[in-house]
Every structure is written in structure tokens, then in C-alpha cells.
């Protein structure tokens, strides 16, 4: 009898969880459908600005790289001392 009640409670909680997830997915899908044209316009604008070269005019982009980090390898230089 105890297992039957626990099983029933588990089924009710599971159905609630699945239905809540479906409702949330519906809202997220509708929001994505509404936001799609706005995002496409912003991406098209960003691509047109990038093609004009206004992003590359910074002097930092023209400077030669002076770092020694390769593929995420980082060496801590704060504890090194020249003895």
C-alpha cells in the first residue's frame, strides 16, 4: 500500500514537471519567434559595419601581438624571482 501511494505521488509530480516544461518551451518558442526579425536586423547591421572597417580602425588591432600564451597555456610569472 505504501509503494502504491508513493508511485501515485511520483506519477503526479512527473506529469506536473512534464506539463510545466512543455508550457515553458511554448513560451520560449514564441519569444524566439517574435525576437527573430529584430536579431536578424541587428546582425545584418553589425555585418555591414564590419565590412566598412570601422571595427578595425582601432590602434590596438594594428599593434603586433606581444604575448607568449599559446592555446590557453598560461605561466604564472608573479612568483618567479631572478636570483
mmCIF file of N, CA and C in Angstrom:
data_model
loop_
_atom_site.group_PDB
_atom_site.id
_atom_site.type_symbol
_atom_site.label_atom_id
_atom_site.label_comp_id
_atom_site.label_asym_id
_atom_site.label_seq_id
_atom_site.Cartn_x
_atom_site.Cartn_y
_atom_site.Cartn_z
ATOM 1 N N UNK A 1 0.823 -1.188 0.000
ATOM 2 C CA UNK A 1 0.000 0.000 0.000
ATOM 3 C C UNK A 1 0.876 1.265 0.000
ATOM 4 N N UNK A 2 1.951 1.214 0.768
ATOM 5 C CA UNK A 2 2.850 2.368 0.843
ATOM 6 C C UNK A 2 3.502 2.621 -0.522
ATOM 7 N N UNK A 3 3.907 1.556 -1.231
ATOM 8 C CA UNK A 3 4.515 1.700 -2.556
ATOM 9 C C UNK A 3 3.513 2.231 -3.571
ATOM 10 N N UNK A 4 2.263 1.855 -3.422
ATOM 11 C CA UNK A 4 1.224 2.323 -4.337
ATOM 12 C C UNK A 4 1.022 3.835 -4.186
ATOM 13 N N UNK A 5 0.988 4.320 -2.967
ATOM 14 C CA UNK A 5 0.830 5.758 -2.719
ATOM 15 C C UNK A 5 2.065 6.522 -3.208
ATOM 16 N N UNK A 6 3.248 5.988 -2.925
ATOM 17 C CA UNK A 6 4.486 6.641 -3.380
ATOM 18 C C UNK A 6 4.546 6.672 -4.908
ATOM 19 N N UNK A 7 4.115 5.604 -5.554
ATOM 20 C CA UNK A 7 4.088 5.568 -7.016
ATOM 21 C C UNK A 7 3.117 6.579 -7.588
ATOM 22 N N UNK A 8 1.955 6.696 -6.971
ATOM 23 C CA UNK A 8 0.955 7.661 -7.433
ATOM 24 C C UNK A 8 1.484 9.089 -7.290
ATOM 25 N N UNK A 9 2.115 9.383 -6.163
ATOM 26 C CA UNK A 9 2.687 10.718 -5.955
ATOM 27 C C UNK A 9 3.795 10.992 -6.970
ATOM 28 N N UNK A 10 4.611 9.993 -7.252
ATOM 29 C CA UNK A 10 5.684 10.161 -8.235
ATOM 30 C C UNK A 10 5.112 10.429 -9.629
ATOM 31 N N UNK A 11 4.038 9.744 -9.984
ATOM 32 C CA UNK A 11 3.415 9.965 -11.297
ATOM 33 C C UNK A 11 2.829 11.369 -11.385
ATOM 34 N N UNK A 12 2.166 11.810 -10.320
ATOM 35 C CA UNK A 12 1.579 13.151 -10.324
ATOM 36 C C UNK A 12 2.665 14.212 -10.447
ATOM 37 N N UNK A 13 3.735 14.066 -9.691
ATOM 38 C CA UNK A 13 4.839 15.037 -9.762
ATOM 39 C C UNK A 13 5.493 14.996 -11.146
ATOM 40 N N UNK A 14 5.663 13.803 -11.702
ATOM 41 C CA UNK A 14 6.250 13.679 -13.037
ATOM 42 C C UNK A 14 5.391 14.332 -14.108
ATOM 43 N N UNK A 15 4.084 14.130 -14.046
ATOM 44 C CA UNK A 15 3.198 14.757 -15.026
ATOM 45 C C UNK A 15 3.199 16.275 -14.881
ATOM 46 N N UNK A 16 3.238 16.753 -13.638
ATOM 47 C CA UNK A 16 3.320 18.194 -13.420
ATOM 48 C C UNK A 16 4.610 18.750 -14.023
ATOM 49 N N UNK A 17 5.715 18.051 -13.819
ATOM 50 C CA UNK A 17 7.006 18.509 -14.336
ATOM 51 C C UNK A 17 7.007 18.545 -15.859
ATOM 52 N N UNK A 18 6.493 17.500 -16.471
ATOM 53 C CA UNK A 18 6.462 17.443 -17.938
ATOM 54 C C UNK A 18 5.555 18.532 -18.504
ATOM 55 N N UNK A 19 4.401 18.738 -17.895
ATOM 56 C CA UNK A 19 3.491 19.773 -18.404
ATOM 57 C C UNK A 19 4.084 21.169 -18.198
ATOM 58 N N UNK A 20 4.735 21.395 -17.062
ATOM 59 C CA UNK A 20 5.374 22.693 -16.825
ATOM 60 C C UNK A 20 6.478 22.938 -17.843
ATOM 61 N N UNK A 21 7.262 21.909 -18.151
ATOM 62 C CA UNK A 21 8.335 22.047 -19.146
ATOM 63 C C UNK A 21 7.750 22.339 -20.531
ATOM 64 N N UNK A 22 6.644 21.710 -20.872
ATOM 65 C CA UNK A 22 6.020 21.955 -22.179
ATOM 66 C C UNK A 22 5.508 23.386 -22.274
ATOM 67 N N UNK A 23 4.913 23.875 -21.204
ATOM 68 C CA UNK A 23 4.406 25.256 -21.214
ATOM 69 C C UNK A 23 5.566 26.243 -21.316
ATOM 70 N N UNK A 24 6.633 26.003 -20.579
ATOM 71 C CA UNK A 24 7.797 26.890 -20.656
ATOM 72 C C UNK A 24 8.420 26.851 -22.052
ATOM 73 N N UNK A 25 8.494 25.679 -22.655
ATOM 74 C CA UNK A 25 9.039 25.566 -24.008
ATOM 75 C C UNK A 25 8.172 26.321 -25.004
ATOM 76 N N UNK A 26 6.870 26.298 -24.801
ATOM 77 C CA UNK A 26 5.966 27.038 -25.673
ATOM 78 C C UNK A 26 6.228 28.536 -25.568
ATOM 79 N N UNK A 27 6.368 29.050 -24.351
ATOM 80 C CA UNK A 27 6.640 30.473 -24.173
ATOM 81 C C UNK A 27 7.990 30.868 -24.747
ATOM 82 N N UNK A 28 8.998 30.050 -24.543
ATOM 83 C CA UNK A 28 10.330 30.354 -25.076
ATOM 84 C C UNK A 28 10.318 30.314 -26.599
ATOM 85 N N UNK A 29 9.589 29.369 -27.173
ATOM 86 C CA UNK A 29 9.475 29.296 -28.632
ATOM 87 C C UNK A 29 8.778 30.505 -29.217
ATOM 88 N N UNK A 30 7.726 30.955 -28.578
ATOM 89 C CA UNK A 30 7.013 32.148 -29.057
ATOM 90 C C UNK A 30 7.908 33.379 -28.936
ATOM 91 N N UNK A 31 8.640 33.496 -27.831
ATOM 92 C CA UNK A 31 9.551 34.635 -27.655
ATOM 93 C C UNK A 31 10.650 34.615 -28.717
ATOM 94 N N UNK A 32 11.176 33.455 -29.022
ATOM 95 C CA UNK A 32 12.212 33.344 -30.057
ATOM 96 C C UNK A 32 11.646 33.701 -31.427
ATOM 97 N N UNK A 33 10.419 33.278 -31.690
ATOM 98 C CA UNK A 33 9.773 33.577 -32.967
ATOM 99 C C UNK A 33 9.548 35.081 -33.107
ATOM 100 N N UNK A 34 9.188 35.746 -32.015
ATOM 101 C CA UNK A 34 8.969 37.194 -32.058
ATOM 102 C C UNK A 34 10.295 37.936 -32.184
ATOM 103 N N UNK A 35 11.349 37.470 -31.513
ATOM 104 C CA UNK A 35 12.630 38.177 -31.493
ATOM 105 C C UNK A 35 13.465 37.949 -32.749
ATOM 106 N N UNK A 36 13.140 36.943 -33.552
ATOM 107 C CA UNK A 36 13.967 36.594 -34.710
ATOM 108 C C UNK A 36 14.196 37.758 -35.670
ATOM 109 N N UNK A 37 13.172 38.512 -36.094
ATOM 110 C CA UNK A 37 13.448 39.609 -37.035
ATOM 111 C C UNK A 37 14.336 40.711 -36.444
ATOM 112 N N UNK A 38 14.179 40.990 -35.157
ATOM 113 C CA UNK A 38 14.999 42.017 -34.527
ATOM 114 C C UNK A 38 16.465 41.586 -34.493
ATOM 115 N N UNK A 39 16.703 40.334 -34.170
ATOM 116 C CA UNK A 39 18.070 39.826 -34.119
ATOM 117 C C UNK A 39 18.678 39.800 -35.515
ATOM 118 N N UNK A 40 17.875 39.425 -36.531
ATOM 119 C CA UNK A 40 18.395 39.398 -37.894
ATOM 120 C C UNK A 40 18.786 40.796 -38.356
ATOM 121 N N UNK A 41 17.976 41.800 -37.997
ATOM 122 C CA UNK A 41 18.315 43.166 -38.377
ATOM 123 C C UNK A 41 19.592 43.635 -37.697
ATOM 124 N N UNK A 42 19.750 43.325 -36.421
ATOM 125 C CA UNK A 42 20.967 43.736 -35.710
ATOM 126 C C UNK A 42 22.188 43.025 -36.274
ATOM 127 N N UNK A 43 22.065 41.748 -36.626
ATOM 128 C CA UNK A 43 23.185 41.014 -37.209
ATOM 129 C C UNK A 43 23.548 41.573 -38.580
ATOM 130 N N UNK A 44 22.555 41.918 -39.390
ATOM 131 C CA UNK A 44 22.832 42.490 -40.706
ATOM 132 C C UNK A 44 23.530 43.832 -40.563
ATOM 133 N N UNK A 45 23.096 44.633 -39.585
ATOM 134 C CA UNK A 45 23.745 45.925 -39.353
ATOM 135 C C UNK A 45 25.187 45.730 -38.882
ATOM 136 N N UNK A 46 25.395 44.784 -37.978
ATOM 137 C CA UNK A 46 26.749 44.534 -37.476
ATOM 138 C C UNK A 46 27.659 44.042 -38.599
ATOM 139 N N UNK A 47 27.144 43.198 -39.489
ATOM 140 C CA UNK A 47 27.954 42.709 -40.601
ATOM 141 C C UNK A 47 28.280 43.834 -41.570
ATOM 142 N N UNK A 48 27.328 44.744 -41.821
ATOM 143 C CA UNK A 48 27.601 45.842 -42.741
ATOM 144 C C UNK A 48 28.618 46.806 -42.144
ATOM 145 N N UNK A 49 28.548 47.033 -40.837
ATOM 146 C CA UNK A 49 29.519 47.910 -40.182
ATOM 147 C C UNK A 49 30.898 47.255 -40.201
ATOM 148 N N UNK A 50 30.951 45.948 -40.000
ATOM 149 C CA UNK A 50 32.236 45.247 -40.008
ATOM 150 C C UNK A 50 32.866 45.269 -41.394
ATOM 151 N N UNK A 51 32.030 45.200 -42.448
ATOM 152 C CA UNK A 51 32.566 45.240 -43.807
ATOM 153 C C UNK A 51 33.114 46.620 -44.150
ATOM 154 N N UNK A 52 32.568 47.657 -43.524
ATOM 155 C CA UNK A 52 33.065 49.007 -43.779
ATOM 156 C C UNK A 52 34.394 49.245 -43.086
ATOM 157 N N UNK A 53 34.717 48.458 -42.086
ATOM 158 C CA UNK A 53 36.025 48.541 -41.456
ATOM 159 C C UNK A 53 36.088 49.438 -40.247
ATOM 160 N N UNK A 54 34.986 49.860 -39.716
ATOM 161 C CA UNK A 54 35.063 50.763 -38.567
ATOM 162 C C UNK A 54 35.532 50.039 -37.312
ATOM 163 N N UNK A 55 35.358 48.714 -37.267
ATOM 164 C CA UNK A 55 35.848 47.968 -36.117
ATOM 165 C C UNK A 55 37.359 47.806 -36.151
ATOM 166 N N UNK A 56 37.963 47.816 -37.337
ATOM 167 C CA UNK A 56 39.388 47.566 -37.476
ATOM 168 C C UNK A 56 40.231 48.830 -37.389
ATOM 169 N N UNK A 57 39.639 49.965 -37.147
ATOM 170 C CA UNK A 57 40.382 51.214 -37.120
ATOM 171 C C UNK A 57 41.082 51.464 -35.787
ATOM 172 N N UNK A 58 40.861 50.616 -34.828
ATOM 173 C CA UNK A 58 41.471 50.809 -33.518
ATOM 174 C C UNK A 58 42.972 50.547 -33.598
ATOM 175 N N UNK A 59 43.786 51.375 -32.932
ATOM 176 C CA UNK A 59 45.232 51.122 -32.947
ATOM 177 C C UNK A 59 45.607 49.833 -32.226
ATOM 178 N N UNK A 60 44.740 49.371 -31.334
ATOM 179 C CA UNK A 60 45.033 48.119 -30.645
ATOM 180 C C UNK A 60 44.988 46.934 -31.604
ATOM 181 N N UNK A 61 44.114 47.009 -32.612
ATOM 182 C CA UNK A 61 44.021 45.917 -33.582
ATOM 183 C C UNK A 61 45.223 45.883 -34.512
ATOM 184 N N UNK A 62 45.882 47.026 -34.710
ATOM 185 C CA UNK A 62 47.022 47.087 -35.617
ATOM 186 C C UNK A 62 48.334 46.748 -34.930
ATOM 187 N N UNK A 63 48.356 46.781 -33.605
ATOM 188 C CA UNK A 63 49.586 46.508 -32.864
ATOM 189 C C UNK A 63 49.961 45.033 -32.987
ATOM 190 N N UNK A 64 51.261 44.788 -33.002
ATOM 191 C CA UNK A 64 51.745 43.411 -33.077
ATOM 192 C C UNK A 64 51.479 42.711 -31.740
ATOM 193 N N UNK A 65 51.109 41.450 -31.781
ATOM 194 C CA UNK A 65 50.870 40.749 -30.517
ATOM 195 C C UNK A 65 52.171 40.586 -29.734
ATOM 196 N N UNK A 66 52.113 40.865 -28.446
ATOM 197 C CA UNK A 66 53.317 40.784 -27.628
ATOM 198 C C UNK A 66 53.147 39.784 -26.490
ATOM 199 N N UNK A 67 52.263 38.863 -26.625
ATOM 200 C CA UNK A 67 52.030 37.890 -25.557
ATOM 201 C C UNK A 67 52.681 36.558 -25.904
ATOM 202 N N UNK A 68 52.898 35.748 -24.904
ATOM 203 C CA UNK A 68 53.527 34.458 -25.088
ATOM 204 C C UNK A 68 52.603 33.312 -24.710
ATOM 205 N N UNK A 69 51.320 33.514 -24.810
ATOM 206 C CA UNK A 69 50.347 32.486 -24.454
ATOM 207 C C UNK A 69 49.971 31.725 -25.712
ATOM 208 N N UNK A 70 50.079 30.400 -25.644
ATOM 209 C CA UNK A 70 49.756 29.561 -26.784
ATOM 210 C C UNK A 70 48.682 28.571 -26.375
ATOM 211 N N UNK A 71 47.544 28.599 -27.062
ATOM 212 C CA UNK A 71 46.448 27.658 -26.850
ATOM 213 C C UNK A 71 46.028 27.547 -25.388
ATOM 214 N N UNK A 72 45.902 28.665 -24.720
ATOM 215 C CA UNK A 72 45.406 28.656 -23.360
ATOM 216 C C UNK A 72 46.443 28.302 -22.321
ATOM 217 N N UNK A 73 47.666 28.076 -22.720
ATOM 218 C CA UNK A 73 48.717 27.760 -21.755
ATOM 219 C C UNK A 73 49.153 29.051 -21.084
ATOM 220 N N UNK A 74 49.139 29.078 -19.780
ATOM 221 C CA UNK A 74 49.472 30.289 -19.051
ATOM 222 C C UNK A 74 50.498 29.958 -17.975
ATOM 223 N N UNK A 75 51.536 30.739 -17.929
ATOM 224 C CA UNK A 75 52.577 30.529 -16.934
ATOM 225 C C UNK A 75 52.551 31.695 -15.958
ATOM 226 N N UNK A 76 52.424 31.390 -14.684
ATOM 227 C CA UNK A 76 52.362 32.416 -13.656
ATOM 228 C C UNK A 76 53.752 32.997 -13.448
ATOM 229 N N UNK A 77 53.898 34.285 -13.691
ATOM 230 C CA UNK A 77 55.205 34.925 -13.559
ATOM 231 C C UNK A 77 55.311 35.746 -12.286
ATOM 232 N N UNK A 78 54.267 35.742 -11.464
ATOM 233 C CA UNK A 78 54.310 36.564 -10.254
ATOM 234 C C UNK A 78 55.208 35.974 -9.194
ATOM 235 N N UNK A 79 55.421 34.658 -9.181
ATOM 236 C CA UNK A 79 56.222 34.034 -8.128
ATOM 237 C C UNK A 79 57.663 33.825 -8.557
ATOM 238 N N UNK A 80 57.979 34.078 -9.817
ATOM 239 C CA UNK A 80 59.360 33.904 -10.282
ATOM 240 C C UNK A 80 60.230 35.043 -9.791
ATOM 241 N N UNK A 81 61.381 34.721 -9.333
ATOM 242 C CA UNK A 81 62.327 35.743 -8.925
ATOM 243 C C UNK A 81 63.681 35.425 -9.545
ATOM 244 N N UNK A 82 64.375 36.436 -9.924
ATOM 245 C CA UNK A 82 65.674 36.231 -10.544
ATOM 246 C C UNK A 82 66.743 36.268 -9.452
ATOM 247 N N UNK A 83 67.218 35.128 -9.055
ATOM 248 C CA UNK A 83 68.250 35.019 -8.012
ATOM 249 C C UNK A 83 69.582 34.729 -8.627
#
